[in-house]
């Protein structure tokens, strides 16, 4: 597609339920990122995928958070047993490969706005 | 370690006046520097970046930024502000030496252009 596509755009869930957030990156982009933006906060890096390499999971805040990327394209971020502090905007982004070209631009989707009640 | 500082949470400027949004960074190697803008209830939009070469970088919507290595700064500027420029602006850095996989973002500066 023309840009990074995320769904759902808005999600309200009850505390303790699991949620899945989906990201469809820009066609041809091999690098995919998930960030979290809490109210009034900057962007917090969560996870990075690059091609078939092992993902960089160093930013995941707890083991309730996981992500996968199937077929090198679409990615799903899963939050298990959601807590109120998980309420945030979850932003997906993609770029061309970073190796040897760390200046490649990262392009963001519109975000999935998660509210845990 | 890499870090970005945006010292001003809020910047107010009158329409038609020049605007500056400040950013300083810290990396162990050479930096790749980026500016993004976020309009209300939207994702981040790329404005411009510095990779190498000319220190003055021009980007979208008439914005520009100047890379200053000695001051480790990358301030965003525009000669004449528009009301439609009101938004949240993020500076970001990646360390070219460490090969970090992610961009490290500042906490953002909210720009308000007053008609």
PDB file of N, CA and C in Angstrom, chain A residues 44-78:
ATOM      1  N   UNK A  44       8.393   5.318  22.881  1.00  0.00           N
ATOM      2  CA  UNK A  44       9.150   4.249  23.519  1.00  0.00           C
ATOM      3  C   UNK A  44       9.290   3.101  22.529  1.00  0.00           C
ATOM      4  N   UNK A  45      10.512   2.738  22.202  1.00  0.00           N
ATOM      5  CA  UNK A  45      10.774   1.637  21.287  1.00  0.00           C
ATOM      6  C   UNK A  45      10.363   0.315  21.927  1.00  0.00           C
ATOM      7  N   UNK A  46       9.677  -0.517  21.163  1.00  0.00           N
ATOM      8  CA  UNK A  46       9.255  -1.822  21.664  1.00  0.00           C
ATOM      9  C   UNK A  46      10.020  -2.961  21.008  1.00  0.00           C
ATOM     10  N   UNK A  47       9.945  -3.062  19.674  1.00  0.00           N
ATOM     11  CA  UNK A  47      10.513  -4.204  18.986  1.00  0.00           C
ATOM     12  C   UNK A  47      10.817  -3.844  17.543  1.00  0.00           C
ATOM     13  N   UNK A  48      11.796  -4.545  16.965  1.00  0.00           N
ATOM     14  CA  UNK A  48      12.254  -4.286  15.594  1.00  0.00           C
ATOM     15  C   UNK A  48      12.424  -5.613  14.869  1.00  0.00           C
ATOM     16  N   UNK A  49      11.919  -5.666  13.652  1.00  0.00           N
ATOM     17  CA  UNK A  49      12.086  -6.821  12.774  1.00  0.00           C
ATOM     18  C   UNK A  49      12.880  -6.398  11.541  1.00  0.00           C
ATOM     19  N   UNK A  50      13.788  -7.247  11.093  1.00  0.00           N
ATOM     20  CA  UNK A  50      14.514  -6.991   9.856  1.00  0.00           C
ATOM     21  C   UNK A  50      14.614  -8.313   9.089  1.00  0.00           C
ATOM     22  N   UNK A  51      13.875  -8.401   8.011  1.00  0.00           N
ATOM     23  CA  UNK A  51      13.925  -9.579   7.164  1.00  0.00           C
ATOM     24  C   UNK A  51      13.705 -10.850   7.957  1.00  0.00           C
ATOM     25  N   UNK A  52      14.602 -11.808   7.757  1.00  0.00           N
ATOM     26  CA  UNK A  52      14.494 -13.089   8.438  1.00  0.00           C
ATOM     27  C   UNK A  52      15.347 -13.174   9.696  1.00  0.00           C
ATOM     28  N   UNK A  53      15.957 -12.047  10.074  1.00  0.00           N
ATOM     29  CA  UNK A  53      16.808 -12.034  11.268  1.00  0.00           C
ATOM     30  C   UNK A  53      15.956 -12.116  12.526  1.00  0.00           C
ATOM     31  N   UNK A  54      16.594 -12.555  13.614  1.00  0.00           N
ATOM     32  CA  UNK A  54      15.908 -12.580  14.902  1.00  0.00           C
ATOM     33  C   UNK A  54      15.519 -11.160  15.288  1.00  0.00           C
ATOM     34  N   UNK A  55      14.304 -10.959  15.770  1.00  0.00           N
ATOM     35  CA  UNK A  55      13.878  -9.602  16.112  1.00  0.00           C
ATOM     36  C   UNK A  55      14.629  -9.052  17.323  1.00  0.00           C
ATOM     37  N   UNK A  56      14.734  -7.742  17.358  1.00  0.00           N
ATOM     38  CA  UNK A  56      15.294  -7.042  18.515  1.00  0.00           C
ATOM     39  C   UNK A  56      14.137  -6.739  19.456  1.00  0.00           C
ATOM     40  N   UNK A  57      14.049  -7.499  20.539  1.00  0.00           N
ATOM     41  CA  UNK A  57      12.931  -7.371  21.470  1.00  0.00           C
ATOM     42  C   UNK A  57      13.294  -6.551  22.703  1.00  0.00           C
ATOM     43  N   UNK A  58      14.390  -5.828  22.628  1.00  0.00           N
ATOM     44  CA  UNK A  58      14.951  -5.203  23.823  1.00  0.00           C
ATOM     45  C   UNK A  58      14.036  -4.176  24.466  1.00  0.00           C
ATOM     46  N   UNK A  59      13.048  -3.659  23.728  1.00  0.00           N
ATOM     47  CA  UNK A  59      12.178  -2.633  24.278  1.00  0.00           C
ATOM     48  C   UNK A  59      10.872  -3.134  24.856  1.00  0.00           C
ATOM     49  N   UNK A  60      10.584  -4.409  24.719  1.00  0.00           N
ATOM     50  CA  UNK A  60       9.319  -4.920  25.241  1.00  0.00           C
ATOM     51  C   UNK A  60       9.295  -4.773  26.765  1.00  0.00           C
ATOM     52  N   UNK A  61       8.250  -4.145  27.319  1.00  0.00           N
ATOM     53  CA  UNK A  61       8.252  -3.817  28.749  1.00  0.00           C
ATOM     54  C   UNK A  61       8.028  -4.999  29.679  1.00  0.00           C
ATOM     55  N   UNK A  62       7.391  -6.049  29.219  1.00  0.00           N
ATOM     56  CA  UNK A  62       7.164  -7.224  30.069  1.00  0.00           C
ATOM     57  C   UNK A  62       6.864  -8.418  29.178  1.00  0.00           C
ATOM     58  N   UNK A  63       6.786  -9.590  29.793  1.00  0.00           N
ATOM     59  CA  UNK A  63       6.518 -10.794  29.000  1.00  0.00           C
ATOM     60  C   UNK A  63       5.054 -10.879  28.586  1.00  0.00           C
ATOM     61  N   UNK A  64       4.239  -9.910  28.969  1.00  0.00           N
ATOM     62  CA  UNK A  64       2.862  -9.885  28.474  1.00  0.00           C
ATOM     63  C   UNK A  64       2.814  -9.380  27.029  1.00  0.00           C
ATOM     64  N   UNK A  65       3.907  -8.767  26.603  1.00  0.00           N
ATOM     65  CA  UNK A  65       3.982  -8.200  25.262  1.00  0.00           C
ATOM     66  C   UNK A  65       4.753  -9.145  24.343  1.00  0.00           C
ATOM     67  N   UNK A  66       4.215  -9.370  23.165  1.00  0.00           N
ATOM     68  CA  UNK A  66       4.917 -10.169  22.169  1.00  0.00           C
ATOM     69  C   UNK A  66       4.527  -9.664  20.791  1.00  0.00           C
ATOM     70  N   UNK A  67       5.345  -9.986  19.815  1.00  0.00           N
ATOM     71  CA  UNK A  67       5.039  -9.585  18.445  1.00  0.00           C
ATOM     72  C   UNK A  67       5.595 -10.625  17.500  1.00  0.00           C
ATOM     73  N   UNK A  68       4.937 -10.752  16.376  1.00  0.00           N
ATOM     74  CA  UNK A  68       5.433 -11.622  15.329  1.00  0.00           C
ATOM     75  C   UNK A  68       5.245 -10.944  13.984  1.00  0.00           C
ATOM     76  N   UNK A  69       6.011 -11.441  13.053  1.00  0.00           N
ATOM     77  CA  UNK A  69       5.911 -10.919  11.696  1.00  0.00           C
ATOM     78  C   UNK A  69       5.916 -12.112  10.756  1.00  0.00           C
ATOM     79  N   UNK A  70       4.809 -12.337  10.131  1.00  0.00           N
ATOM     80  CA  UNK A  70       4.657 -13.512   9.278  1.00  0.00           C
ATOM     81  C   UNK A  70       4.978 -13.171   7.830  1.00  0.00           C
ATOM     82  N   UNK A  71       5.760 -14.032   7.207  1.00  0.00           N
ATOM     83  CA  UNK A  71       6.069 -13.862   5.794  1.00  0.00           C
ATOM     84  C   UNK A  71       6.849 -12.604   5.480  1.00  0.00           C
ATOM     85  N   UNK A  72       7.453 -12.017   6.492  1.00  0.00           N
ATOM     86  CA  UNK A  72       8.257 -10.826   6.271  1.00  0.00           C
ATOM     87  C   UNK A  72       7.456  -9.582   5.950  1.00  0.00           C
ATOM     88  N   UNK A  73       6.141  -9.633   6.198  1.00  0.00           N
ATOM     89  CA  UNK A  73       5.320  -8.472   5.875  1.00  0.00           C
ATOM     90  C   UNK A  73       4.505  -8.038   7.082  1.00  0.00           C
ATOM     91  N   UNK A  74       3.277  -8.529   7.184  1.00  0.00           N
ATOM     92  CA  UNK A  74       2.362  -8.093   8.234  1.00  0.00           C
ATOM     93  C   UNK A  74       2.881  -8.497   9.613  1.00  0.00           C
ATOM     94  N   UNK A  75       2.675  -7.608  10.578  1.00  0.00           N
ATOM     95  CA  UNK A  75       3.091  -7.877  11.950  1.00  0.00           C
ATOM     96  C   UNK A  75       1.893  -7.736  12.889  1.00  0.00           C
ATOM     97  N   UNK A  76       1.924  -8.527  13.949  1.00  0.00           N
ATOM     98  CA  UNK A  76       0.902  -8.446  14.992  1.00  0.00           C
ATOM     99  C   UNK A  76       1.583  -8.247  16.338  1.00  0.00           C
ATOM    100  N   UNK A  77       1.143  -7.236  17.054  1.00  0.00           N
ATOM    101  CA  UNK A  77       1.594  -7.002  18.431  1.00  0.00           C
ATOM    102  C   UNK A  77       0.494  -7.493  19.358  1.00  0.00           C
ATOM    103  N   UNK A  78       0.848  -8.383  20.262  1.00  0.00           N
ATOM    104  CA  UNK A  78      -0.126  -8.955  21.187  1.00  0.00           C
ATOM    105  C   UNK A  78       0.203  -8.527  22.605  1.00  0.00           C
TER     106      UNK A  78
END
